[in-house]
XYZ file of C-alpha atoms in Angstrom:
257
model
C 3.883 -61.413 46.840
C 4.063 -57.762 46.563
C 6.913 -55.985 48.692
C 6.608 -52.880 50.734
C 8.912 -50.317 52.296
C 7.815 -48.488 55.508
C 8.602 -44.855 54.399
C 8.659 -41.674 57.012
C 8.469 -37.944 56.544
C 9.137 -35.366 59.363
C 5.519 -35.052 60.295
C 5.195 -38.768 60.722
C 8.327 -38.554 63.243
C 6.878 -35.781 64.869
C 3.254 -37.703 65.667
C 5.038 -41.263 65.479
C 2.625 -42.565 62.536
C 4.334 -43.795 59.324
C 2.641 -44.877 55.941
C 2.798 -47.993 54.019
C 3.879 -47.694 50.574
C 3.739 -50.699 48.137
C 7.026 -51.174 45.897
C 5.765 -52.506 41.987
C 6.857 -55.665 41.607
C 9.483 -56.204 39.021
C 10.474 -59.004 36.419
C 14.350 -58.127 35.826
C 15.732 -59.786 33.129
C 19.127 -60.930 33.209
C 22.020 -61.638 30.468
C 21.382 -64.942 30.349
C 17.358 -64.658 28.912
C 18.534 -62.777 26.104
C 22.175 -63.741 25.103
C 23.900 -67.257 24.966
C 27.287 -68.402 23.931
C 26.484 -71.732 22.876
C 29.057 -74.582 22.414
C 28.047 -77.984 20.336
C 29.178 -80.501 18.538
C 27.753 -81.731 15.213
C 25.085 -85.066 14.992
C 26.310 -88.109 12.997
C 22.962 -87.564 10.744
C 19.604 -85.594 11.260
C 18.750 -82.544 12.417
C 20.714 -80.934 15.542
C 18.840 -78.972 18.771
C 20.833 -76.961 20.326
C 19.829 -76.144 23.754
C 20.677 -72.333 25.420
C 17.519 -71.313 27.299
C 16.988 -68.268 24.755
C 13.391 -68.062 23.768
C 13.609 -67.375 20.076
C 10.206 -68.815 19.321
C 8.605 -66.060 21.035
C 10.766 -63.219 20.511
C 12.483 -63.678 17.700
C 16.188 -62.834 16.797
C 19.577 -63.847 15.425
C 22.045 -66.380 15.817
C 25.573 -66.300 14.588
C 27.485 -69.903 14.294
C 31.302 -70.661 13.646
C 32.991 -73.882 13.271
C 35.404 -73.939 16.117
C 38.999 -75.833 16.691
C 38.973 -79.994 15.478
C 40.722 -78.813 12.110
C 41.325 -82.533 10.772
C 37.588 -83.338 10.387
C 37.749 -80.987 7.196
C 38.518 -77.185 5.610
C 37.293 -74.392 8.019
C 34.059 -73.294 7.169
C 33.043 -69.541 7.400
C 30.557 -68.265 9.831
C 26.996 -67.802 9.164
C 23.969 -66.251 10.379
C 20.360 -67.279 10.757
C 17.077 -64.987 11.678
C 13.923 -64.255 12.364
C 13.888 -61.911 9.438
C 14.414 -65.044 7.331
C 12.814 -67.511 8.985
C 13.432 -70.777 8.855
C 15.541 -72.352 5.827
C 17.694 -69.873 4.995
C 21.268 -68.346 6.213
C 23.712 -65.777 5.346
C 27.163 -66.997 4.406
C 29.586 -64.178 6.529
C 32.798 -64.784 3.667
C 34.379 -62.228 2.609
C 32.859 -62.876 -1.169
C 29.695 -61.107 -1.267
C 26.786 -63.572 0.163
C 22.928 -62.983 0.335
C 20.358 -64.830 1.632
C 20.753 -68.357 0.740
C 17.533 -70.688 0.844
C 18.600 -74.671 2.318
C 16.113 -76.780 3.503
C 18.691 -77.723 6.120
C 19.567 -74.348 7.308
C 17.288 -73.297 10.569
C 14.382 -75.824 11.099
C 13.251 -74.247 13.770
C 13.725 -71.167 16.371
C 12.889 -72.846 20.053
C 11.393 -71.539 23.714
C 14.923 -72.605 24.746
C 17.204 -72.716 21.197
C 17.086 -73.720 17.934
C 17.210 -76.263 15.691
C 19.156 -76.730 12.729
C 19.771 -79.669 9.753
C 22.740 -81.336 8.406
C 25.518 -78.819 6.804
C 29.105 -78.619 7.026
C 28.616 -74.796 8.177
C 26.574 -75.543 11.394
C 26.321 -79.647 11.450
C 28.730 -81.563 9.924
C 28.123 -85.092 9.802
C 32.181 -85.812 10.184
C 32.845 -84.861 13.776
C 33.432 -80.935 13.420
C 32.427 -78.063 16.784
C 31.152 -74.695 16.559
C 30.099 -72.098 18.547
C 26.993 -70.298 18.158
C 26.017 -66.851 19.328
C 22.406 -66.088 20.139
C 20.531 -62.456 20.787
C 17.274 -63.147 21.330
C 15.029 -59.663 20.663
C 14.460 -57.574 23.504
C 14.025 -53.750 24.790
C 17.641 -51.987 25.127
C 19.333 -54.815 24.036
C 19.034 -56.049 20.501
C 16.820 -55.496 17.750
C 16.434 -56.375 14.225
C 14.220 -55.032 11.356
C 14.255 -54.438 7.793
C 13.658 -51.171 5.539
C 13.401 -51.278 1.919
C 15.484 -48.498 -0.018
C 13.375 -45.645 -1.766
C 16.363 -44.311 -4.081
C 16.256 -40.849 -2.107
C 20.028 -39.435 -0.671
C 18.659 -40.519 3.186
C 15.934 -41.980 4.606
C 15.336 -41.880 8.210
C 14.552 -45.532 9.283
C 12.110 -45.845 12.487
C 13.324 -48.842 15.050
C 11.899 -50.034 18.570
C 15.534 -50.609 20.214
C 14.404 -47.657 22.979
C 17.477 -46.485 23.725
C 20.210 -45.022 21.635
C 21.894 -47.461 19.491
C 25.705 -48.975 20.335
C 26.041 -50.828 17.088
C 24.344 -50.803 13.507
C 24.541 -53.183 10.808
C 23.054 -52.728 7.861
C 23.180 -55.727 5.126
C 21.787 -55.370 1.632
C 19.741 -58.719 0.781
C 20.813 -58.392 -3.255
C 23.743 -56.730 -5.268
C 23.522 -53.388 -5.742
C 25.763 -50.250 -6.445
C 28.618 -50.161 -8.206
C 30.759 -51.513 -5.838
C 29.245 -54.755 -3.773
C 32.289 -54.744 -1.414
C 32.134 -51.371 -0.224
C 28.032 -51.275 -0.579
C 26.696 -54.315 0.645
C 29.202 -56.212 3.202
C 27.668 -55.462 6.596
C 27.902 -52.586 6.940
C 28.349 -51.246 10.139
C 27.399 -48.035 12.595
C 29.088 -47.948 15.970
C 28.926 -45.454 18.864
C 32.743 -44.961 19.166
C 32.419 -43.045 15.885
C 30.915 -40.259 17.151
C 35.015 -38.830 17.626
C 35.336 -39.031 13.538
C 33.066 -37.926 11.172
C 30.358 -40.643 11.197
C 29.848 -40.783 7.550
C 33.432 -41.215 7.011
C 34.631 -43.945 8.808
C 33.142 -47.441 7.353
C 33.454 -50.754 9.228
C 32.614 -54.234 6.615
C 32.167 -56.974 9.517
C 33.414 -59.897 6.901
C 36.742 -58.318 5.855
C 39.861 -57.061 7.898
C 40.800 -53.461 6.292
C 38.646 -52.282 9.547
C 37.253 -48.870 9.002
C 37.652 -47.268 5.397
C 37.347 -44.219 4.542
C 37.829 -44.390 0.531
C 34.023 -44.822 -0.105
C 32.903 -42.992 2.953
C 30.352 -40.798 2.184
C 26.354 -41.619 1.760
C 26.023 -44.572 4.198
C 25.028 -43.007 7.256
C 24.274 -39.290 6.156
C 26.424 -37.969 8.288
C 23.575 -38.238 11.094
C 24.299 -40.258 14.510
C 21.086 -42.775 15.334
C 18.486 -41.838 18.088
C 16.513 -43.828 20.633
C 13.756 -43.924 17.461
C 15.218 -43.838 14.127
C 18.623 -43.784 12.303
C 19.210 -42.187 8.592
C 21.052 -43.795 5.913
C 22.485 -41.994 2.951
C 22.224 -42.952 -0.576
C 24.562 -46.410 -0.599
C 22.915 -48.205 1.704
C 19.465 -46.810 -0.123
C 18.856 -48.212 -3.269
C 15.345 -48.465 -5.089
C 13.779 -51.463 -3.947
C 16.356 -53.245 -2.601
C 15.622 -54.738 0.972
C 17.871 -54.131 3.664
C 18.548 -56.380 6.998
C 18.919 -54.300 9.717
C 20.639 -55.618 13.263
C 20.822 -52.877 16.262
C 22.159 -53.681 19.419
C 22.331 -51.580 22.838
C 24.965 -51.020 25.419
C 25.519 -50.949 28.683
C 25.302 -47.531 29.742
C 21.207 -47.701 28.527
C 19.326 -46.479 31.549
C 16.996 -48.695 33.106
């Protein structure tokens, strides 16, 4: 039921009469609706639900999943990701080879009102005992978004998104090899808020290798323009011709309300 505040100005102390004022009811949404750290352990055979009360059937979003301690039941496997830009049956392998968009019947079955579903792989659901941990952002207003943007050869582009707030963190994956250096061009690459103190088209961060930020191939990503509460710009390597381009924004916590 609607709640109200009894609210007073100085004429209403002077005669003794107040107002009521109806307060607009509000849906908050917490942490937990939109973000899960998920901990499971792999199915003998079939397909594997895992349960973390994240509605990705309806909005849509990303999940991240990493095999996790238990190091006899086989080799380490390398983390991959899964999407709603996608869809169901196919993954990203996050090695630090370059890795596109793989199609497997037995990657994500099926995103859930309260999960997701996956099949039978060593990377996610190993028949032979193995754990992971999977990471879920579910899409949602000033928290995490995801799109894609398809490169028109141009030196920038500005890129329109529906994050509504200023941007914390970019990442920006090519979908196919291009440029003439996959490494630099194509491994994640990533925008993030603390580089506003350097030059932000000099400073590079690749999410699936550990040299951290580089500055040998710095220049043309991010067009030496910070992101906006509408739109970021990308320069010329992370623009090719009609290559498609993954894009994964999150917020941060100093987003106003």
């Amino acid at each position: 039921m609607p709640v109200h505040s009894r609210v007073t100005t100085p004429s209403a102390f002077a005669t003794g009469k107040t107002k009521r004022v109806p307060i607009k009811a509000s849906n908050p949404v917490f942490q937990e609706d939109v973000f899960a750290q998920q901990y499971y352990r792999s199915v003998a055979s079939g397909n594997k639900r895992v349960y973390n009360q994240i509605d990705l059937e309806t909005k849509g979003g990303l999940v991240w999943i990493k095999q996790v301690g238990n190091k006899s039941c086989g080799s380490n496997t390398k983390m991959v990701m899964m999407d709603s830009l996608m869809g169901v049956g196919k993954y990203i392998n996050c090695g630090a080879s370059e890795q596109y968009p793989v199609a497997d019947a037995n990657a994500l079955i099926s995103f859930n009102t309260d999960g997701f579903t996956v099949g039978q792989d060593g990377s996610w659901n190993d028949s032979n005992c193995k754990n992971y941990m999977s990471y879920t952002f579910a899409k949602h207003r000033k928290f995490f978004t995801l799109l894609q943007y398809e490169g028109d050869g141009n030196s920038s582009q500005e890129i329109e998104h529906d994050l509504e707030c200023v941007p914390g963190m970019i990442v920006v994956k090519s979908t196919s090899d291009v440029g003439p250096n996959g490494a630099y061009y194509n491994a994640f690459v990533t925008w993030h808020r603390g580089y506003n103190n350097y030059d932000p088209d000099g400073y590079v961060t690749r999410l699936n290798y550990n040299t951290g930020l580089d500055s040998a191939n710095g220049s043309g990503y991010w067009n030496n323009t910070s992101p906006t509460a509408t739109k970021f710009t990308v320069g010329a390597n992370l623009n090719y011709s009609g290559v498609t381009y993954n894009v994964y924004i999150w917020g941060h916590n100093e987003a106003a309300e």
